[in-house]
Short mmCIF file of C-alpha atoms and ligand atoms in Angstrom, two decimals:
data_model
loop_
_atom_site.label_atom_id
_atom_site.label_comp_id
_atom_site.label_asym_id
_atom_site.label_seq_id
_atom_site.Cartn_x
_atom_site.Cartn_y
_atom_site.Cartn_z
CA UNK A 1 -2.40 34.66 -11.45
CA UNK A 2 -4.91 36.43 -9.25
CA UNK A 3 -4.90 36.29 -5.44
CA UNK A 4 -6.36 33.10 -4.08
CA UNK A 5 -9.25 34.22 -1.90
CA UNK A 6 -11.06 32.52 0.97
CA UNK A 7 -13.85 30.60 -0.81
CA UNK A 8 -16.50 31.75 1.66
CA UNK A 9 -18.11 34.85 3.12
CA UNK A 10 -18.32 35.41 6.85
CA UNK A 11 -21.83 35.30 8.27
CA UNK A 12 -21.19 34.91 11.97
CA UNK A 13 -18.16 36.19 13.80
CA UNK A 14 -16.43 35.57 17.11
CA UNK A 15 -14.51 38.57 18.48
CA UNK A 16 -10.84 38.15 19.32
CA UNK A 17 -9.73 39.34 22.72
CA UNK A 18 -6.79 41.75 22.39
CA UNK A 19 -4.11 41.80 25.05
CA UNK A 20 -0.86 43.73 25.55
CA UNK A 21 2.66 42.30 25.86
CA UNK A 22 2.67 43.26 29.54
CA UNK A 23 -0.58 41.42 30.17
CA UNK A 24 0.67 38.37 28.33
CA UNK A 25 3.87 38.31 30.35
CA UNK A 26 1.71 38.10 33.49
CA UNK A 27 -0.49 35.39 31.94
CA UNK A 28 2.62 33.42 31.04
CA UNK A 29 3.94 33.53 34.61
CA UNK A 30 0.54 32.45 35.91
CA UNK A 31 0.39 29.53 33.41
CA UNK A 32 3.97 28.48 34.22
CA UNK A 33 4.87 29.10 30.55
CA UNK A 34 2.71 26.17 29.41
CA UNK A 35 0.32 26.98 26.54
CA UNK A 36 -2.08 24.22 27.63
CA UNK A 37 -2.59 26.04 30.92
CA UNK A 38 -3.64 29.31 29.26
CA UNK A 39 -7.35 30.12 29.02
CA UNK A 40 -8.26 30.41 25.31
CA UNK A 41 -9.63 33.89 25.98
CA UNK A 42 -6.09 35.12 26.54
CA UNK A 43 -5.02 33.93 23.08
CA UNK A 44 -5.19 36.18 20.03
CA UNK A 45 -4.52 33.65 17.25
CA UNK A 46 -4.88 30.05 18.33
CA UNK A 47 -2.70 27.68 16.30
CA UNK A 48 -2.49 24.98 18.96
CA UNK A 49 -4.23 22.44 16.74
CA UNK A 50 -6.38 22.01 13.63
CA UNK A 51 -8.36 19.32 15.44
CA UNK A 52 -11.99 20.16 16.22
CA UNK A 53 -11.27 23.86 15.76
CA UNK A 54 -12.86 24.26 12.31
CA UNK A 55 -15.58 26.73 11.43
CA UNK A 56 -18.75 24.98 10.27
CA UNK A 57 -20.72 26.19 7.28
CA UNK A 58 -24.27 27.53 7.22
CA UNK A 59 -25.33 24.21 5.71
CA UNK A 60 -23.72 22.29 8.54
CA UNK A 61 -25.48 24.49 11.11
CA UNK A 62 -28.74 23.98 9.24
CA UNK A 63 -28.05 20.25 9.36
CA UNK A 64 -27.66 20.51 13.12
CA UNK A 65 -31.31 21.61 13.30
CA UNK A 66 -32.26 18.65 11.13
CA UNK A 67 -30.52 16.26 13.51
CA UNK A 68 -32.70 13.28 14.35
CA UNK A 69 -32.05 12.40 17.99
CA UNK A 70 -33.79 9.01 17.99
CA UNK A 71 -31.82 6.50 20.04
CA UNK A 72 -32.00 3.78 17.41
CA UNK A 73 -32.15 4.10 13.64
CA UNK A 74 -32.04 7.90 13.48
CA UNK A 75 -32.43 9.44 10.03
CA UNK A 76 -29.19 11.33 10.64
CA UNK A 77 -27.31 8.06 11.09
CA UNK A 78 -28.44 6.78 7.69
CA UNK A 79 -27.37 10.02 6.03
CA UNK A 80 -23.98 9.75 7.74
CA UNK A 81 -23.63 6.06 6.88
CA UNK A 82 -24.53 6.69 3.25
CA UNK A 83 -22.01 9.52 2.96
CA UNK A 84 -19.14 7.58 4.55
CA UNK A 85 -19.93 4.51 2.45
CA UNK A 86 -20.02 6.57 -0.70
CA UNK A 87 -16.69 8.14 0.19
CA UNK A 88 -14.81 5.07 1.35
CA UNK A 89 -16.56 2.25 -0.47
CA UNK A 90 -16.33 0.34 2.84
CA UNK A 91 -19.31 -1.70 3.99
CA UNK A 92 -19.67 -1.38 7.75
CA UNK A 93 -19.73 2.16 9.12
CA UNK A 94 -19.44 2.64 12.87
CA UNK A 95 -19.70 6.15 14.36
CA UNK A 96 -17.47 7.05 17.32
CA UNK A 97 -17.07 10.22 19.37
CA UNK A 98 -13.60 10.84 17.96
CA UNK A 99 -10.71 9.13 16.21
CA UNK A 100 -9.11 7.56 19.25
CA UNK A 101 -12.38 5.83 20.17
CA UNK A 102 -12.30 4.06 16.80
CA UNK A 103 -8.65 3.14 17.47
CA UNK A 104 -9.45 1.87 20.94
CA UNK A 105 -12.17 -0.44 19.63
CA UNK A 106 -10.10 -1.67 16.69
CA UNK A 107 -6.96 -2.45 18.68
CA UNK A 108 -8.84 -3.98 21.59
CA UNK A 109 -10.00 -6.58 19.06
CA UNK A 110 -6.94 -7.10 16.87
CA UNK A 111 -4.12 -5.99 19.20
CA UNK A 112 -2.62 -7.76 22.18
CA UNK A 113 0.73 -9.10 23.29
CA UNK A 114 2.99 -10.46 20.56
CA UNK A 115 1.22 -8.48 17.81
CA UNK A 116 2.76 -5.75 15.67
CA UNK A 117 1.05 -2.87 13.87
CA UNK A 118 3.15 -1.16 11.17
CA UNK A 119 2.39 2.34 9.86
CA UNK A 120 4.21 5.03 7.87
CA UNK A 121 4.14 6.96 11.19
CA UNK A 122 1.72 6.33 14.01
CA UNK A 123 -0.09 9.32 15.43
CA UNK A 124 0.38 9.48 19.21
CA UNK A 125 -3.16 8.30 20.13
CA UNK A 126 -2.87 5.42 17.65
CA UNK A 127 0.44 4.38 19.16
CA UNK A 128 -0.99 4.73 22.68
CA UNK A 129 -4.02 2.55 21.89
CA UNK A 130 -1.86 -0.12 20.25
CA UNK A 131 0.60 -0.18 23.15
CA UNK A 132 -2.24 -0.15 25.68
CA UNK A 133 -3.52 -3.37 24.09
CA UNK A 134 -0.07 -4.93 24.59
CA UNK A 135 0.86 -4.85 20.91
CA UNK A 136 3.80 -3.01 19.40
CA UNK A 137 3.45 0.04 17.10
CA UNK A 138 6.19 0.23 14.47
CA UNK A 139 6.93 3.18 12.15
CA UNK A 140 8.27 2.92 8.60
CA UNK A 141 8.95 6.45 7.35
CA UNK A 142 11.19 6.80 4.29
CA UNK A 143 14.72 8.18 4.50
CA UNK A 144 13.70 11.53 3.00
CA UNK A 145 10.72 11.67 5.39
CA UNK A 146 13.16 11.74 8.30
CA UNK A 147 15.13 14.73 7.01
CA UNK A 148 13.52 18.11 7.85
CA UNK A 149 15.44 19.95 5.12
CA UNK A 150 14.83 17.72 2.09
CA UNK A 151 12.18 19.06 -0.27
CA UNK A 152 10.25 16.18 -1.81
CA UNK A 153 6.69 15.68 -3.01
CA UNK A 154 5.65 12.76 -0.83
CA UNK A 155 7.62 12.76 2.39
CA UNK A 156 4.75 11.00 4.16
CA UNK A 157 5.35 7.76 2.23
CA UNK A 158 5.80 4.32 3.76
CA UNK A 159 9.20 2.65 3.44
CA UNK A 160 7.73 -0.32 1.57
CA UNK A 161 10.98 -2.30 1.49
CA UNK A 162 11.46 -1.85 5.23
CA UNK A 163 7.84 -2.90 5.77
CA UNK A 164 8.23 -6.11 3.78
CA UNK A 165 11.51 -7.04 5.50
CA UNK A 166 9.75 -6.52 8.82
CA UNK A 167 6.77 -8.69 7.81
CA UNK A 168 9.13 -11.49 6.80
CA UNK A 169 11.12 -11.15 10.02
CA UNK A 170 8.27 -11.15 12.58
CA UNK A 171 5.82 -13.23 10.53
CA UNK A 172 2.59 -12.12 8.88
CA UNK A 173 0.49 -14.06 11.40
CA UNK A 174 1.67 -11.60 14.09
CA UNK A 175 0.52 -8.60 12.08
CA UNK A 176 -3.28 -8.33 12.25
CA UNK A 177 -3.28 -5.24 10.04
CA UNK A 178 -1.07 -2.58 8.54
CA UNK A 179 -1.95 1.10 8.84
CA UNK A 180 -1.21 4.05 6.66
CA UNK A 181 -1.70 7.62 7.89
CA UNK A 182 -2.80 10.19 5.27
CA UNK A 183 -1.49 12.80 5.50
CA UNK A 184 1.35 11.75 7.75
CA UNK A 185 0.65 13.92 10.81
CA UNK A 186 3.63 12.90 12.96
CA UNK A 187 5.84 13.31 9.90
CA UNK A 188 4.85 16.97 9.47
CA UNK A 189 1.52 16.72 7.63
CA UNK A 190 3.35 15.34 4.60
CA UNK A 191 1.32 13.53 1.93
CA UNK A 192 1.49 9.92 0.76
CA UNK A 193 1.46 9.20 -2.98
CA UNK A 194 -1.08 6.96 -4.67
CA UNK A 195 1.79 4.84 -5.95
CA UNK A 196 3.01 4.33 -2.39
CA UNK A 197 -0.49 3.34 -1.21
CA UNK A 198 -0.68 0.92 -4.12
CA UNK A 199 2.75 -0.59 -3.38
CA UNK A 200 1.96 -0.89 0.32
CA UNK A 201 -1.30 -2.61 -0.55
CA UNK A 202 0.54 -5.04 -2.86
CA UNK A 203 2.95 -6.04 -0.07
CA UNK A 204 0.04 -6.43 2.38
CA UNK A 205 -1.95 -8.54 -0.08
CA UNK A 206 1.07 -10.75 -0.79
CA UNK A 207 1.32 -11.55 2.92
CA UNK A 208 -2.43 -11.69 3.60
CA UNK A 209 -2.47 -8.56 5.80
CA UNK A 210 -5.39 -6.08 5.63
CA UNK A 211 -4.51 -2.43 4.99
CA UNK A 212 -6.21 0.28 7.05
CA UNK A 213 -6.13 3.99 6.35
CA UNK A 214 -5.87 6.45 9.22
CA UNK A 215 -7.86 8.84 7.07
CA UNK A 216 -8.03 12.00 9.22
CA UNK A 217 -6.73 14.23 6.40
CA UNK A 218 -7.75 12.17 3.38
CA UNK A 219 -8.94 15.19 1.36
CA UNK A 220 -5.76 17.19 1.92
CA UNK A 221 -3.76 14.12 0.90
CA UNK A 222 -5.88 13.66 -2.24
CA UNK A 223 -5.32 17.28 -3.21
CA UNK A 224 -1.55 16.86 -2.92
CA UNK A 225 -1.81 13.81 -5.19
CA UNK A 226 -3.71 15.88 -7.73
CA UNK A 227 -1.10 18.64 -7.64
CA UNK A 228 2.04 16.53 -7.44
CA UNK A 229 1.58 13.01 -8.78
CA UNK A 230 1.89 12.21 -12.46
CA UNK A 231 -1.39 11.30 -14.09
CA UNK A 232 -3.71 12.91 -11.53
CA UNK A 233 -3.74 16.58 -12.57
CA UNK A 234 -7.09 16.22 -14.34
CA UNK A 235 -8.71 13.70 -12.01
CA UNK A 236 -11.39 15.16 -9.69
CA UNK A 237 -10.36 14.99 -6.01
CA UNK A 238 -13.51 12.95 -5.37
CA UNK A 239 -12.20 10.21 -7.66
CA UNK A 240 -8.71 10.36 -6.18
CA UNK A 241 -10.26 9.82 -2.75
CA UNK A 242 -12.22 6.88 -4.13
CA UNK A 243 -9.04 5.32 -5.50
CA UNK A 244 -7.17 5.87 -2.21
CA UNK A 245 -9.87 4.04 -0.30
CA UNK A 246 -10.13 1.31 -2.94
CA UNK A 247 -6.88 -0.11 -1.52
CA UNK A 248 -8.19 -0.07 2.05
CA UNK A 249 -9.84 -2.91 3.95
CA UNK A 250 -10.80 -0.55 6.73
CA UNK A 251 -10.31 2.94 8.07
CA UNK A 252 -10.22 4.97 11.26
CA UNK A 253 -11.11 8.63 11.07
CA UNK A 254 -11.19 11.67 13.29
CA UNK A 255 -13.97 13.84 11.87
CA UNK A 256 -12.39 16.73 13.80
CA UNK A 257 -9.97 17.10 10.88
CA UNK A 258 -11.24 16.67 7.31
CA UNK A 259 -14.94 16.35 8.15
CA UNK A 260 -14.71 19.99 9.31
CA UNK A 261 -16.63 19.46 12.55
CA UNK A 262 -15.86 20.05 16.21
CA UNK A 263 -16.39 16.46 17.38
CA UNK A 264 -16.78 13.02 15.85
CA UNK A 265 -15.13 10.10 14.13
CA UNK A 266 -15.73 6.65 12.69
CA UNK A 267 -14.44 3.17 12.14
CA UNK A 268 -15.19 1.73 8.68
CA UNK A 269 -14.69 -1.95 7.90
CA UNK A 270 -15.18 -4.53 5.18
CA UNK A 271 -14.88 -7.61 7.37
CA UNK A 272 -18.28 -8.59 8.72
CA UNK A 273 -17.02 -10.61 11.69
CA UNK A 274 -14.75 -7.76 12.74
CA UNK A 275 -17.62 -5.29 12.36
CA UNK A 276 -19.82 -7.41 14.63
CA UNK A 277 -17.13 -7.51 17.31
CA UNK A 278 -16.54 -3.78 16.94
CA UNK A 279 -20.24 -2.99 17.34
CA UNK A 280 -20.42 -5.12 20.47
CA UNK A 281 -17.56 -3.16 22.00
CA UNK A 282 -19.08 0.10 20.75
CA UNK A 283 -22.23 -0.58 22.73
CA UNK A 284 -20.17 -1.02 25.90
CA UNK A 285 -17.96 2.03 25.49
CA UNK A 286 -19.56 4.52 23.08
CA UNK A 287 -23.24 3.85 22.52
CA UNK A 288 -25.73 2.11 20.25
CA UNK A 289 -24.36 1.45 16.72
CA UNK A 290 -26.53 4.13 15.10
CA UNK A 291 -25.09 6.96 17.18
CA UNK A 292 -21.83 5.74 18.74
CA UNK A 293 -21.28 8.52 21.26
CA UNK A 294 -22.52 11.29 18.98
CA UNK A 295 -25.73 13.28 18.82
CA UNK A 296 -27.84 12.97 15.67
CA UNK A 297 -26.96 16.58 14.85
CA UNK A 298 -23.24 15.72 14.95
CA UNK A 299 -23.82 12.96 12.39
CA UNK A 300 -25.60 15.48 10.11
CA UNK A 301 -22.73 17.95 10.38
CA UNK A 302 -20.16 15.25 9.58
CA UNK A 303 -22.11 14.06 6.53
CA UNK A 304 -22.28 17.63 5.23
CA UNK A 305 -18.63 18.36 6.09
CA UNK A 306 -17.42 15.30 4.18
CA UNK A 307 -19.13 16.75 1.13
CA UNK A 308 -17.71 20.26 1.55
CA UNK A 309 -14.14 19.13 2.12
CA UNK A 310 -14.01 17.73 -1.41
CA UNK A 311 -14.70 21.15 -2.94
CA UNK A 312 -11.52 21.91 -4.87
CA UNK A 313 -11.80 25.67 -4.31
CA UNK A 314 -11.75 24.93 -0.61
CA UNK A 315 -8.78 22.57 -0.88
CA UNK A 316 -6.89 24.99 -3.10
CA UNK A 317 -7.34 27.75 -0.52
CA UNK A 318 -6.55 25.39 2.35
CA UNK A 319 -3.29 23.99 1.00
CA UNK A 320 -2.22 27.33 -0.47
CA UNK A 321 -2.75 29.28 2.76
CA UNK A 322 -0.49 26.90 4.68
CA UNK A 323 2.06 26.97 1.86
CA UNK A 324 1.91 30.80 1.81
CA UNK A 325 2.77 30.95 5.50
CA UNK A 326 5.67 28.55 4.93
CA UNK A 327 7.00 30.42 1.90
CA UNK A 328 6.97 33.81 3.58
CA UNK A 329 8.73 32.50 6.68
CA UNK A 330 11.31 30.62 4.63
CA UNK A 331 12.04 33.66 2.47
CA UNK A 332 12.64 35.68 5.64
CA UNK A 333 15.21 33.11 6.75
CA UNK A 334 13.06 31.41 9.40
CA UNK A 335 13.99 27.70 9.51
CA UNK A 336 10.96 25.49 8.85
CA UNK A 337 10.42 21.82 8.15
CA UNK A 338 10.32 21.55 4.36
CA UNK A 339 8.14 21.47 2.35
CA UNK A 340 5.01 22.95 4.04
CA UNK A 341 2.54 20.22 5.01
CA UNK A 342 -1.24 20.21 4.57
CA UNK A 343 -2.42 21.46 7.95
CA UNK A 344 0.55 23.08 9.65
CA UNK A 345 3.94 24.73 9.45
CA UNK A 346 6.64 23.35 11.71
CA UNK A 347 9.41 25.71 12.83
CA UNK A 348 12.78 24.03 13.29
CA UNK A 349 13.62 25.21 16.81
CA UNK A 350 17.14 23.74 16.84
CA UNK A 351 18.04 26.12 14.03
CA UNK A 352 15.79 28.92 15.27
CA UNK A 353 17.70 28.99 18.60
CA UNK A 354 21.03 27.28 17.90
CA UNK A 355 22.50 28.57 21.18
CA UNK A 356 19.84 26.87 23.35
CA UNK A 357 20.76 23.24 24.09
CA UNK A 358 18.04 20.58 23.77
CA UNK A 359 18.15 20.11 27.57
CA UNK A 360 16.80 23.67 27.80
CA UNK A 361 13.95 23.06 25.36
CA UNK A 362 14.50 25.50 22.47
CA UNK A 363 11.01 24.70 21.10
CA UNK A 364 9.38 25.78 24.34
CA UNK A 365 11.34 29.03 24.24
CA UNK A 366 10.04 29.79 20.72
CA UNK A 367 6.48 28.89 21.75
CA UNK A 368 6.64 31.27 24.72
CA UNK A 369 8.08 34.09 22.63
CA UNK A 370 5.39 33.80 19.92
CA UNK A 371 2.78 34.17 22.62
CA UNK A 372 4.56 36.95 24.48
CA UNK A 373 5.19 38.99 21.33
CA UNK A 374 1.95 38.43 19.46
CA UNK A 375 -0.52 36.38 21.48
CA UNK A 376 -0.07 33.42 19.14
CA UNK A 377 -0.54 29.99 20.67
CA UNK A 378 1.54 27.21 19.10
CA UNK A 379 2.73 23.88 20.40
CA UNK A 380 6.16 22.40 21.07
CA UNK A 381 6.70 19.08 19.31
CA UNK A 382 10.11 18.13 20.55
CA UNK A 383 11.77 17.10 23.77
CA UNK A 384 9.04 18.53 26.00
CA UNK A 385 6.49 16.30 24.24
CA UNK A 386 8.62 13.24 23.44
CA UNK A 387 11.70 13.54 25.68
CA UNK A 388 12.43 10.70 28.09
CA UNK A 389 14.94 10.24 30.89
CA UNK A 390 17.66 7.61 31.12
CA UNK A 391 18.44 5.79 34.37
CA UNK A 392 20.70 8.61 35.54
CA UNK A 393 17.84 11.07 34.98
CA UNK A 394 19.53 12.59 31.94
CA UNK A 395 17.24 13.76 29.14
CA UNK A 396 16.98 11.51 26.08
CA UNK A 397 15.95 14.19 23.57
CA UNK A 398 13.40 13.82 20.77
CA UNK A 399 14.68 13.34 17.23
CA UNK A 400 13.63 16.87 16.24
CA UNK A 401 12.83 20.07 18.13
CA UNK A 402 9.80 21.52 16.34
CA UNK A 403 7.16 24.16 16.97
CA UNK A 404 3.90 23.51 15.19
CA UNK A 405 1.67 26.26 13.86
CA UNK A 406 -1.50 24.30 13.02
CA UNK A 407 -4.07 26.13 10.92
CA UNK A 408 -7.74 25.62 11.86
CA UNK A 409 -10.00 25.12 8.84
CA UNK A 410 -11.90 28.18 7.55
CA UNK A 411 -11.23 30.17 10.74
CA UNK A 412 -8.54 32.71 9.94
CA UNK A 413 -8.17 35.04 6.95
CA UNK A 414 -5.06 36.04 5.06
CA UNK A 415 -4.54 39.09 7.30
CA UNK A 416 -4.46 36.83 10.34
CA UNK A 417 -1.81 34.75 8.59
CA UNK A 418 0.12 37.89 7.61
CA UNK A 419 0.09 38.92 11.25
CA UNK A 420 1.43 35.49 12.25
CA UNK A 421 4.22 35.89 9.70
CA UNK A 422 5.19 39.28 11.17
CA UNK A 423 5.29 37.92 14.70
CA UNK A 424 7.34 34.83 13.81
CA UNK A 425 9.84 36.95 11.87
CA UNK A 426 10.14 39.37 14.78
CA UNK A 427 10.68 36.49 17.21
CA UNK A 428 13.36 35.14 14.90
CA UNK A 429 15.10 38.52 14.85
CA UNK A 430 15.16 38.41 18.64
CA UNK A 431 16.71 34.93 18.66
CA UNK A 432 19.90 36.08 20.42
CA UNK A 433 18.10 37.27 23.52
CA UNK A 434 15.86 34.23 23.88
CA UNK A 435 16.76 31.83 26.69
CA UNK A 436 16.00 28.24 27.52
CA UNK A 437 13.52 26.80 30.00
CA UNK A 438 13.64 24.20 32.72
CA UNK A 439 10.80 21.97 33.86
CA UNK A 440 10.01 22.46 37.54
CA UNK A 441 7.07 20.06 37.77
CA UNK A 442 5.88 17.25 35.48
CA UNK A 443 3.60 14.22 35.26
CA UNK A 444 5.08 10.76 34.57
CA UNK A 445 3.13 10.46 31.28
CA UNK A 446 2.14 12.96 28.56
CA UNK A 447 3.94 15.61 30.58
CA UNK A 448 3.59 18.37 27.98
CA UNK A 449 -0.07 18.94 28.93
CA UNK A 450 0.60 19.87 32.54
CA UNK A 451 4.34 20.52 32.96
CA UNK A 452 5.35 23.74 34.69
CA UNK A 453 8.32 25.69 33.34
CA UNK A 454 10.64 28.42 34.50
CA UNK A 455 12.90 30.56 32.33
CA UNK A 456 16.62 29.94 32.80
CA UNK A 457 18.18 33.20 33.96
C1 PLP B 501 -6.19 13.51 15.43
C2 PLP B 501 -5.67 12.25 14.91
C3 PLP B 501 -6.06 11.02 15.48
C4 PLP B 501 -6.94 10.92 16.71
O1 PLP B 501 -8.15 11.54 16.56
P1 PLP B 501 -8.93 12.24 17.78
O2 PLP B 501 -10.21 12.67 17.18
O3 PLP B 501 -8.08 13.36 18.27
O4 PLP B 501 -9.12 11.19 18.82
C5 PLP B 501 -5.56 9.87 14.90
N1 PLP B 501 -4.72 9.91 13.85
C6 PLP B 501 -4.31 11.07 13.30
C7 PLP B 501 -3.40 11.06 12.13
C8 PLP B 501 -4.77 12.28 13.81
O5 PLP B 501 -4.35 13.42 13.27
#
C-alpha cells in the first residue's frame, strides 16, 4: 500500500501566524482561557470546527464569478436546485443561509407544544429549534453508541426498538416527523448503516411518520457504508447516497459541511403543502425562494461542492486522514473516543486527566494545554458546554468529558496533522502537571461561547 496523498495541489495559500509559548500564555490570560475569545490570527492550527472552514476548489471559485445575482429566478438557483434534486431525489428544494435556518423553518411549521421529534442524536441547533417551537427533542442512540470505548462499525445508528416503543407510547399523531442525523455529529461523527436507515424508515412508514435526514455529512456517511457494510464495497458512493435519500421524505442540510463551502444550507421536501408553507416562511425570514439568504455565487459554489464531495479519492483521503490522527494518538496511549469518526477525533478528557474532577473541567484543561503548547485550537465538549446546575448550585456534569479536534476539509496537509499528533502526545505526557479550571463568569445559556475561566492554583 502506498501513502494516501492529498488529492489536490495547492494553488493559493494563506500564511499561518507563528507564535511562541510565552506569547500564547499571554493570549490565554487575555482571553480568560476561552478559545472562542481568541482572535483566529493567534491560532496556528485551527481545529475548532469543520463547519464553514473548508477550502474551496478552483472550480468553486470560478463558479463564484459565474454567480447570477438576479433577485428572482437566477440561473445559479436552477443549477443549485438541479444538483440538490439529483442528489436527494426530493422534489422541493429551498435554499437557506445555513442549516439552522432550514431547521427553524421546518420546526416552526411542524413543531409546537405537545409534539415530539425523535432522532438518533439531535445536533444542538436542531434540538434548540425544536425546543424553541415548544416541541420536545428525543434522542435514540444505541447502547454501543453511548460507550466511548466500544469499537463498532455503525455507532451512529438509531435504536429502532426504542424508537418504536416511544412512538407507541406517545402516539404517532404527536410525532410530525422523525429525524436521522448522518453522520451522527453529537455521537462523535459516527456513521449510520444503510440497514439502520431502512429499518428506521420501515418503523416510520408503519406508523405513518415521515423520515427526514439531517444530511450535513451525507457523503462521509456514504463512504463509511461503502467501506464497512456488507454488499456495498463495489457500489459507487453516488449510488449509496441515492439509496440513503430514497428512504427520506425530506432533509435539512448545512452546506458548511459536506457541500465544502463557507456558508449555505437547504431544506428539501417531498410534501407540496409543507413546501408551500416553508417558502412562505422563507420569504419572511431568509429571502425570496430562489436565493433564500444566499448570494447567487454561494449557490454556484454549493452546486459544485456537492459534486466534488462525491469524488471517492477525496473521501478516501478525508476519512483516512481523520483515522490516521486517531490511530497515531491511540497507539501512543492517548485516550480517544473509539473508533475515529468522519470529521473529528474526540479526546476522552476524563481519562486524559483522571486526577481532575469534572467540577474542575478536565476537558477545558486539555484544550488550554493544546493551545499553550502548540497553538492548536480545539473545543471542549463536556461539562463546560453541556453542564447544568441543580437547585443548590452544584454542577450536574455532562455524560462525557470530550475534547474535539475537528478537521476542516482540504485545509491541512499530513505534516500539519503530524504536528497535531506531536503536540497532543506531549500534552498527554504532561498530564500530571495539568490543573483544573473554574468558571468566574458565565451567561445563563450557551455559556461555553463567552465563559471566563481561571486556572485552579
Ligand atoms: C452543523 C450542523 C447543523 C447546523 O448547521 P449550521 O449550518 O451550523 O446552522 C445541524 N445538524 C448537524 C448534524 C450539524 O453538524
